[in-house]
């Protein structure tokens, strides 16, 4: 099995693992004591489960969910890219380096990649799209869909 395949292999999870994930997805700052209490397991058991979930890459990081408007990012768009297929690996790393790109997905369909881009205003958004995204080697075409309202379901 290649390294890329190993990264994509599902880790067996039981109901306790899924309950821990649900609790931490709801509140990533929840104490391990509170997680254990909510899941009805001992604190030591919760620690060992969490260590396994992070060690096996099921939980990849803990982060804050930020309201983009309150954080000064008043302009958001989904930007689709048509790309030269052989350029995906290099292109992915270049996209990851752009701070305004919040999500990257390689997809099937009429386009190859969809990005969530957040910027301070439309001028800033325009600069990211025209000056950075459209000028990248391997990008053949872009299409932009402005976001009028964000609803995070997590």
Short mmCIF file of N, CA and C in Angstrom, two decimals:
data_model
loop_
_atom_site.label_atom_id
_atom_site.label_comp_id
_atom_site.label_asym_id
_atom_site.label_seq_id
_atom_site.Cartn_x
_atom_site.Cartn_y
_atom_site.Cartn_z
N UNK A 1 0.85 -1.18 0.00
CA UNK A 1 0.00 0.00 0.00
C UNK A 1 0.89 1.24 0.00
N UNK A 2 0.60 2.19 -0.88
CA UNK A 2 1.39 3.41 -0.96
C UNK A 2 1.09 4.30 0.23
N UNK A 3 1.96 5.30 0.44
CA UNK A 3 1.77 6.26 1.54
C UNK A 3 0.48 7.05 1.36
N UNK A 4 0.17 7.43 0.12
CA UNK A 4 -1.07 8.18 -0.15
C UNK A 4 -2.29 7.33 0.16
N UNK A 5 -2.23 6.03 -0.17
CA UNK A 5 -3.35 5.14 0.13
C UNK A 5 -3.50 4.94 1.63
N UNK A 6 -2.38 4.84 2.34
CA UNK A 6 -2.41 4.67 3.79
C UNK A 6 -3.05 5.87 4.47
N UNK A 7 -2.78 7.07 3.92
CA UNK A 7 -3.38 8.28 4.48
C UNK A 7 -4.89 8.30 4.30
N UNK A 8 -5.40 7.66 3.27
CA UNK A 8 -6.82 7.68 2.95
C UNK A 8 -7.58 6.49 3.51
N UNK A 9 -6.90 5.59 4.22
CA UNK A 9 -7.56 4.42 4.78
C UNK A 9 -8.37 4.82 6.01
N UNK A 10 -9.61 4.37 6.06
CA UNK A 10 -10.47 4.68 7.21
C UNK A 10 -9.96 3.97 8.45
N UNK A 11 -10.04 4.65 9.57
CA UNK A 11 -9.68 4.09 10.86
C UNK A 11 -10.96 3.54 11.48
N UNK A 12 -10.93 2.30 11.98
CA UNK A 12 -12.14 1.77 12.62
C UNK A 12 -12.53 2.59 13.85
N UNK A 13 -13.77 3.05 13.89
CA UNK A 13 -14.27 3.84 15.01
C UNK A 13 -15.49 3.17 15.61
N UNK A 14 -15.56 3.16 16.93
CA UNK A 14 -16.75 2.64 17.58
C UNK A 14 -17.60 3.81 18.08
N UNK A 15 -18.68 3.49 18.77
CA UNK A 15 -19.61 4.55 19.21
C UNK A 15 -18.95 5.51 20.20
N UNK A 16 -18.04 5.03 21.03
CA UNK A 16 -17.34 5.92 21.97
C UNK A 16 -16.47 6.91 21.21
N UNK A 17 -15.73 6.42 20.22
CA UNK A 17 -14.91 7.31 19.39
C UNK A 17 -15.78 8.37 18.73
N UNK A 18 -16.90 7.94 18.16
CA UNK A 18 -17.78 8.89 17.48
C UNK A 18 -18.39 9.90 18.46
N UNK A 19 -18.70 9.47 19.66
CA UNK A 19 -19.22 10.39 20.67
C UNK A 19 -18.16 11.42 21.08
N UNK A 20 -16.93 10.98 21.23
CA UNK A 20 -15.83 11.91 21.57
C UNK A 20 -15.66 12.93 20.44
N UNK A 21 -15.67 12.46 19.21
CA UNK A 21 -15.53 13.35 18.05
C UNK A 21 -16.68 14.35 18.03
N UNK A 22 -17.90 13.88 18.25
CA UNK A 22 -19.07 14.78 18.27
C UNK A 22 -18.91 15.85 19.34
N UNK A 23 -18.50 15.46 20.53
CA UNK A 23 -18.33 16.43 21.63
C UNK A 23 -17.28 17.48 21.27
N UNK A 24 -16.15 17.04 20.75
CA UNK A 24 -15.07 17.99 20.43
C UNK A 24 -15.37 18.82 19.19
N UNK A 25 -16.20 18.30 18.30
CA UNK A 25 -16.62 19.10 17.15
C UNK A 25 -17.55 20.21 17.61
N UNK A 26 -18.35 19.93 18.61
CA UNK A 26 -19.25 20.94 19.16
C UNK A 26 -18.47 22.01 19.91
N UNK A 27 -17.46 21.59 20.69
CA UNK A 27 -16.66 22.53 21.47
C UNK A 27 -15.25 21.99 21.61
N UNK A 28 -14.35 22.45 20.76
CA UNK A 28 -12.96 21.99 20.76
C UNK A 28 -12.20 22.37 22.01
N UNK A 29 -12.72 23.28 22.81
CA UNK A 29 -12.06 23.69 24.04
C UNK A 29 -12.58 22.92 25.26
N UNK A 30 -13.50 22.00 25.02
CA UNK A 30 -14.07 21.23 26.12
C UNK A 30 -12.96 20.45 26.84
N UNK A 31 -12.99 20.48 28.16
CA UNK A 31 -11.98 19.75 28.93
C UNK A 31 -12.17 18.25 28.74
N UNK A 32 -11.09 17.52 28.93
CA UNK A 32 -11.17 16.07 28.80
C UNK A 32 -12.09 15.50 29.88
N UNK A 33 -12.14 16.16 31.02
CA UNK A 33 -13.04 15.73 32.10
C UNK A 33 -14.49 15.85 31.65
N UNK A 34 -14.82 16.97 30.99
CA UNK A 34 -16.18 17.17 30.50
C UNK A 34 -16.51 16.20 29.37
N UNK A 35 -15.55 15.95 28.48
CA UNK A 35 -15.75 14.97 27.40
C UNK A 35 -16.07 13.61 28.01
N UNK A 36 -15.26 13.19 28.99
CA UNK A 36 -15.47 11.89 29.64
C UNK A 36 -16.84 11.81 30.29
N UNK A 37 -17.22 12.87 30.96
CA UNK A 37 -18.53 12.90 31.61
C UNK A 37 -19.66 12.79 30.59
N UNK A 38 -19.56 13.57 29.51
CA UNK A 38 -20.61 13.57 28.48
C UNK A 38 -20.72 12.24 27.75
N UNK A 39 -19.59 11.55 27.60
CA UNK A 39 -19.56 10.29 26.86
C UNK A 39 -19.76 9.09 27.81
N UNK A 40 -19.72 9.36 29.10
CA UNK A 40 -19.94 8.32 30.13
C UNK A 40 -18.81 7.29 30.16
N UNK A 41 -17.57 7.82 30.16
CA UNK A 41 -16.39 6.98 30.32
C UNK A 41 -15.47 7.65 31.34
N UNK A 42 -14.47 6.93 31.79
CA UNK A 42 -13.52 7.53 32.75
C UNK A 42 -12.65 8.56 32.05
N UNK A 43 -12.08 9.44 32.85
CA UNK A 43 -11.18 10.46 32.31
C UNK A 43 -9.95 9.80 31.67
N UNK A 44 -9.41 8.78 32.31
CA UNK A 44 -8.24 8.07 31.76
C UNK A 44 -8.59 7.42 30.42
N UNK A 45 -9.77 6.84 30.34
CA UNK A 45 -10.21 6.23 29.08
C UNK A 45 -10.37 7.30 28.01
N UNK A 46 -10.93 8.45 28.37
CA UNK A 46 -11.08 9.55 27.41
C UNK A 46 -9.72 10.03 26.92
N UNK A 47 -8.74 10.14 27.82
CA UNK A 47 -7.38 10.54 27.43
C UNK A 47 -6.80 9.54 26.43
N UNK A 48 -6.94 8.25 26.72
CA UNK A 48 -6.34 7.26 25.82
C UNK A 48 -7.05 7.24 24.48
N UNK A 49 -8.37 7.40 24.48
CA UNK A 49 -9.11 7.44 23.21
C UNK A 49 -8.69 8.66 22.39
N UNK A 50 -8.60 9.82 23.06
CA UNK A 50 -8.21 11.05 22.35
C UNK A 50 -6.80 10.92 21.80
N UNK A 51 -5.89 10.33 22.57
CA UNK A 51 -4.52 10.13 22.09
C UNK A 51 -4.51 9.24 20.85
N UNK A 52 -5.33 8.18 20.86
CA UNK A 52 -5.40 7.30 19.70
C UNK A 52 -5.99 8.02 18.50
N UNK A 53 -7.08 8.78 18.71
CA UNK A 53 -7.73 9.49 17.61
C UNK A 53 -6.81 10.53 16.98
N UNK A 54 -6.01 11.21 17.79
CA UNK A 54 -5.07 12.19 17.23
C UNK A 54 -3.86 11.48 16.62
N UNK A 55 -3.38 10.43 17.28
CA UNK A 55 -2.23 9.69 16.77
C UNK A 55 -2.49 9.03 15.43
N UNK A 56 -3.72 8.57 15.21
CA UNK A 56 -4.07 7.92 13.96
C UNK A 56 -4.57 8.91 12.90
N UNK A 57 -4.58 10.20 13.25
CA UNK A 57 -4.94 11.22 12.27
C UNK A 57 -6.43 11.39 12.06
N UNK A 58 -7.27 10.79 12.92
CA UNK A 58 -8.71 11.01 12.80
C UNK A 58 -9.02 12.45 13.19
N UNK A 59 -8.49 12.88 14.32
CA UNK A 59 -8.57 14.29 14.72
C UNK A 59 -7.24 14.90 14.33
N UNK A 60 -7.27 15.85 13.40
CA UNK A 60 -6.02 16.38 12.85
C UNK A 60 -5.54 17.64 13.54
N UNK A 61 -6.46 18.42 14.12
CA UNK A 61 -6.06 19.61 14.86
C UNK A 61 -7.27 20.17 15.58
N UNK A 62 -6.99 21.05 16.51
CA UNK A 62 -8.03 21.77 17.23
C UNK A 62 -7.93 23.22 16.78
N UNK A 63 -9.07 23.82 16.49
CA UNK A 63 -9.04 25.17 15.93
C UNK A 63 -10.27 25.95 16.37
N UNK A 64 -10.23 27.25 16.17
CA UNK A 64 -11.37 28.10 16.49
C UNK A 64 -12.20 28.33 15.23
N UNK A 65 -13.50 28.39 15.41
CA UNK A 65 -14.40 28.73 14.32
C UNK A 65 -14.67 30.23 14.43
N UNK A 66 -14.27 30.98 13.43
CA UNK A 66 -14.29 32.44 13.47
C UNK A 66 -15.42 32.97 12.59
N UNK A 67 -16.15 33.94 13.10
CA UNK A 67 -17.16 34.63 12.30
C UNK A 67 -16.42 35.55 11.34
N UNK A 68 -16.50 35.29 10.03
CA UNK A 68 -15.70 36.07 9.08
C UNK A 68 -16.05 37.56 9.08
N UNK A 69 -17.33 37.90 9.22
CA UNK A 69 -17.73 39.31 9.19
C UNK A 69 -17.14 40.05 10.39
N UNK A 70 -17.28 39.46 11.58
CA UNK A 70 -16.74 40.09 12.79
C UNK A 70 -15.22 40.16 12.77
N UNK A 71 -14.59 39.26 12.02
CA UNK A 71 -13.13 39.27 11.90
C UNK A 71 -12.66 40.19 10.78
N UNK A 72 -13.58 40.94 10.17
CA UNK A 72 -13.20 41.89 9.13
C UNK A 72 -13.12 41.32 7.73
N UNK A 73 -13.58 40.09 7.54
CA UNK A 73 -13.57 39.47 6.21
C UNK A 73 -14.98 39.56 5.64
N UNK A 74 -15.28 40.73 5.08
CA UNK A 74 -16.64 41.05 4.67
C UNK A 74 -17.00 40.57 3.27
N UNK A 75 -16.05 39.99 2.56
CA UNK A 75 -16.31 39.54 1.19
C UNK A 75 -15.81 38.11 1.04
N UNK A 76 -16.72 37.22 0.67
CA UNK A 76 -16.37 35.81 0.47
C UNK A 76 -16.91 35.34 -0.87
N UNK A 77 -16.23 34.36 -1.43
CA UNK A 77 -16.67 33.79 -2.70
C UNK A 77 -16.20 32.35 -2.80
N UNK A 78 -17.00 31.56 -3.51
CA UNK A 78 -16.54 30.25 -3.95
C UNK A 78 -15.97 30.48 -5.34
N UNK A 79 -14.76 30.02 -5.55
CA UNK A 79 -14.10 30.19 -6.84
C UNK A 79 -13.80 28.80 -7.39
N UNK A 80 -14.30 28.54 -8.60
CA UNK A 80 -14.01 27.25 -9.22
C UNK A 80 -12.86 27.44 -10.21
N UNK A 81 -12.06 26.38 -10.32
CA UNK A 81 -10.92 26.41 -11.22
C UNK A 81 -10.99 25.22 -12.16
N UNK A 82 -10.70 25.47 -13.41
CA UNK A 82 -10.40 24.39 -14.34
C UNK A 82 -8.88 24.39 -14.43
N UNK A 83 -8.29 23.21 -14.24
CA UNK A 83 -6.83 23.14 -14.20
C UNK A 83 -6.31 22.05 -15.11
N UNK A 84 -5.04 22.18 -15.46
CA UNK A 84 -4.36 21.11 -16.18
C UNK A 84 -4.15 19.99 -15.18
N UNK A 85 -4.60 18.80 -15.50
CA UNK A 85 -4.61 17.70 -14.54
C UNK A 85 -3.23 17.38 -13.96
N UNK A 86 -2.21 17.45 -14.76
CA UNK A 86 -0.88 17.11 -14.27
C UNK A 86 -0.33 18.15 -13.29
N UNK A 87 -0.98 19.29 -13.16
CA UNK A 87 -0.46 20.36 -12.31
C UNK A 87 -1.05 20.36 -10.90
N UNK A 88 -1.93 19.40 -10.57
CA UNK A 88 -2.66 19.45 -9.30
C UNK A 88 -1.77 19.49 -8.07
N UNK A 89 -0.76 18.64 -7.97
CA UNK A 89 0.05 18.59 -6.75
C UNK A 89 0.76 19.92 -6.48
N UNK A 90 1.38 20.47 -7.49
CA UNK A 90 2.06 21.77 -7.33
C UNK A 90 1.05 22.88 -7.06
N UNK A 91 -0.04 22.84 -7.79
CA UNK A 91 -1.08 23.86 -7.64
C UNK A 91 -1.67 23.83 -6.23
N UNK A 92 -1.90 22.65 -5.70
CA UNK A 92 -2.46 22.51 -4.36
C UNK A 92 -1.57 23.20 -3.33
N UNK A 93 -0.27 23.03 -3.44
CA UNK A 93 0.65 23.65 -2.49
C UNK A 93 0.66 25.18 -2.65
N UNK A 94 0.57 25.65 -3.87
CA UNK A 94 0.51 27.11 -4.09
C UNK A 94 -0.78 27.69 -3.51
N UNK A 95 -1.89 26.99 -3.67
CA UNK A 95 -3.17 27.45 -3.13
C UNK A 95 -3.15 27.47 -1.61
N UNK A 96 -2.53 26.46 -1.00
CA UNK A 96 -2.43 26.41 0.46
C UNK A 96 -1.64 27.60 1.01
N UNK A 97 -0.77 28.17 0.22
CA UNK A 97 0.07 29.29 0.67
C UNK A 97 -0.64 30.63 0.62
N UNK A 98 -1.83 30.68 0.04
CA UNK A 98 -2.59 31.94 -0.06
C UNK A 98 -3.46 32.06 1.18
N UNK A 99 -3.20 33.04 2.04
CA UNK A 99 -3.95 33.15 3.30
C UNK A 99 -5.45 33.34 3.12
N UNK A 100 -5.87 33.92 2.03
CA UNK A 100 -7.28 34.17 1.79
C UNK A 100 -8.06 32.92 1.38
N UNK A 101 -7.35 31.85 1.03
CA UNK A 101 -8.00 30.60 0.63
C UNK A 101 -8.25 29.78 1.89
N UNK A 102 -9.52 29.59 2.23
CA UNK A 102 -9.92 28.92 3.47
C UNK A 102 -10.26 27.45 3.27
N UNK A 103 -10.57 27.05 2.07
CA UNK A 103 -10.89 25.65 1.80
C UNK A 103 -10.57 25.34 0.35
N UNK A 104 -10.03 24.15 0.13
CA UNK A 104 -9.67 23.68 -1.21
C UNK A 104 -10.26 22.28 -1.38
N UNK A 105 -10.95 22.04 -2.49
CA UNK A 105 -11.46 20.70 -2.76
C UNK A 105 -11.24 20.37 -4.23
N UNK A 106 -10.65 19.21 -4.48
CA UNK A 106 -10.54 18.65 -5.83
C UNK A 106 -11.84 17.89 -6.06
N UNK A 107 -12.56 18.23 -7.12
CA UNK A 107 -13.89 17.68 -7.36
C UNK A 107 -14.02 17.16 -8.79
N UNK A 108 -15.08 16.44 -9.04
CA UNK A 108 -15.40 16.00 -10.39
C UNK A 108 -16.56 16.83 -10.90
N UNK A 109 -16.65 17.01 -12.19
CA UNK A 109 -17.75 17.77 -12.76
C UNK A 109 -17.27 18.75 -13.81
N UNK A 110 -17.96 19.88 -13.91
CA UNK A 110 -17.64 20.88 -14.92
C UNK A 110 -16.36 21.65 -14.62
N UNK A 111 -15.88 21.57 -13.39
CA UNK A 111 -14.62 22.21 -13.01
C UNK A 111 -13.86 21.22 -12.14
N UNK A 112 -12.61 21.54 -11.85
CA UNK A 112 -11.73 20.59 -11.16
C UNK A 112 -11.53 20.90 -9.68
N UNK A 113 -11.54 22.17 -9.33
CA UNK A 113 -11.23 22.59 -7.96
C UNK A 113 -12.24 23.65 -7.55
N UNK A 114 -12.65 23.60 -6.28
CA UNK A 114 -13.47 24.68 -5.74
C UNK A 114 -12.78 25.20 -4.48
N UNK A 115 -12.74 26.52 -4.36
CA UNK A 115 -12.09 27.19 -3.25
C UNK A 115 -13.08 28.07 -2.51
N UNK A 116 -12.92 28.19 -1.21
CA UNK A 116 -13.60 29.23 -0.45
C UNK A 116 -12.57 30.31 -0.19
N UNK A 117 -12.83 31.50 -0.69
CA UNK A 117 -11.90 32.62 -0.56
C UNK A 117 -12.57 33.70 0.28
N UNK A 118 -11.86 34.21 1.27
CA UNK A 118 -12.38 35.28 2.14
C UNK A 118 -11.42 36.46 2.08
N UNK A 119 -11.99 37.67 2.00
CA UNK A 119 -11.18 38.88 1.89
C UNK A 119 -11.85 40.02 2.66
N UNK A 120 -11.09 41.08 2.86
CA UNK A 120 -11.61 42.20 3.64
C UNK A 120 -12.72 42.94 2.91
N UNK A 121 -12.64 42.99 1.59
CA UNK A 121 -13.66 43.67 0.79
C UNK A 121 -13.56 43.17 -0.65
N UNK A 122 -14.42 43.68 -1.53
CA UNK A 122 -14.42 43.21 -2.91
C UNK A 122 -13.15 43.56 -3.68
N UNK A 123 -12.53 44.67 -3.34
CA UNK A 123 -11.26 45.03 -4.00
C UNK A 123 -10.19 44.00 -3.66
N UNK A 124 -10.11 43.66 -2.40
CA UNK A 124 -9.16 42.65 -1.94
C UNK A 124 -9.47 41.30 -2.59
N UNK A 125 -10.74 40.93 -2.64
CA UNK A 125 -11.16 39.68 -3.26
C UNK A 125 -10.77 39.65 -4.74
N UNK A 126 -11.01 40.76 -5.42
CA UNK A 126 -10.67 40.87 -6.84
C UNK A 126 -9.17 40.66 -7.05
N UNK A 127 -8.36 41.25 -6.19
CA UNK A 127 -6.90 41.10 -6.31
C UNK A 127 -6.49 39.63 -6.15
N UNK A 128 -7.07 38.95 -5.18
CA UNK A 128 -6.73 37.54 -4.97
C UNK A 128 -7.09 36.73 -6.22
N UNK A 129 -8.28 36.94 -6.74
CA UNK A 129 -8.74 36.15 -7.89
C UNK A 129 -7.94 36.49 -9.14
N UNK A 130 -7.85 37.77 -9.48
CA UNK A 130 -7.19 38.15 -10.73
C UNK A 130 -5.67 38.09 -10.66
N UNK A 131 -5.10 38.57 -9.58
CA UNK A 131 -3.64 38.66 -9.50
C UNK A 131 -2.98 37.36 -9.06
N UNK A 132 -3.66 36.58 -8.23
CA UNK A 132 -3.03 35.37 -7.73
C UNK A 132 -3.57 34.11 -8.40
N UNK A 133 -4.87 33.89 -8.31
CA UNK A 133 -5.43 32.62 -8.80
C UNK A 133 -5.33 32.49 -10.32
N UNK A 134 -5.80 33.51 -11.04
CA UNK A 134 -5.83 33.40 -12.50
C UNK A 134 -4.44 33.40 -13.11
N UNK A 135 -3.45 33.89 -12.40
CA UNK A 135 -2.10 33.94 -12.97
C UNK A 135 -1.27 32.70 -12.66
N UNK A 136 -1.82 31.75 -11.93
CA UNK A 136 -1.06 30.55 -11.58
C UNK A 136 -0.90 29.63 -12.79
N UNK A 137 0.31 29.07 -12.92
CA UNK A 137 0.54 28.07 -13.95
C UNK A 137 -0.37 26.89 -13.69
N UNK A 138 -1.02 26.42 -14.72
CA UNK A 138 -1.89 25.27 -14.59
C UNK A 138 -3.36 25.62 -14.45
N UNK A 139 -3.68 26.88 -14.14
CA UNK A 139 -5.07 27.31 -14.04
C UNK A 139 -5.53 27.73 -15.42
N UNK A 140 -6.54 27.06 -15.93
CA UNK A 140 -7.04 27.34 -17.28
C UNK A 140 -8.21 28.32 -17.27
N UNK A 141 -9.05 28.26 -16.22
CA UNK A 141 -10.24 29.09 -16.17
C UNK A 141 -10.71 29.19 -14.73
N UNK A 142 -11.36 30.31 -14.40
CA UNK A 142 -11.97 30.46 -13.08
C UNK A 142 -13.40 30.95 -13.24
N UNK A 143 -14.20 30.66 -12.24
CA UNK A 143 -15.55 31.22 -12.15
C UNK A 143 -15.77 31.56 -10.69
N UNK A 144 -16.39 32.71 -10.43
CA UNK A 144 -16.55 33.21 -9.07
C UNK A 144 -18.02 33.31 -8.71
N UNK A 145 -18.34 32.81 -7.50
CA UNK A 145 -19.70 32.87 -6.96
C UNK A 145 -19.63 33.60 -5.63
N UNK A 146 -20.15 34.82 -5.58
CA UNK A 146 -20.12 35.61 -4.35
C UNK A 146 -21.02 34.98 -3.30
N UNK A 147 -20.57 35.02 -2.05
CA UNK A 147 -21.36 34.51 -0.93
C UNK A 147 -22.10 35.69 -0.31
N UNK A 148 -23.41 35.60 -0.24
CA UNK A 148 -24.20 36.67 0.37
C UNK A 148 -24.46 36.42 1.84
N UNK A 149 -24.48 35.15 2.23
CA UNK A 149 -24.70 34.82 3.65
C UNK A 149 -24.07 33.47 3.93
N UNK A 150 -23.37 33.38 5.06
CA UNK A 150 -22.70 32.15 5.51
C UNK A 150 -23.49 31.53 6.65
N UNK A 151 -23.69 30.24 6.59
CA UNK A 151 -24.29 29.51 7.72
C UNK A 151 -23.43 28.28 7.95
N UNK A 152 -22.74 28.24 9.07
CA UNK A 152 -21.94 27.07 9.41
C UNK A 152 -22.83 26.11 10.18
N UNK A 153 -22.91 24.88 9.73
CA UNK A 153 -23.81 23.92 10.35
C UNK A 153 -23.18 23.13 11.48
N UNK A 154 -21.89 23.38 11.75
CA UNK A 154 -21.26 22.68 12.86
C UNK A 154 -21.54 23.41 14.11
#
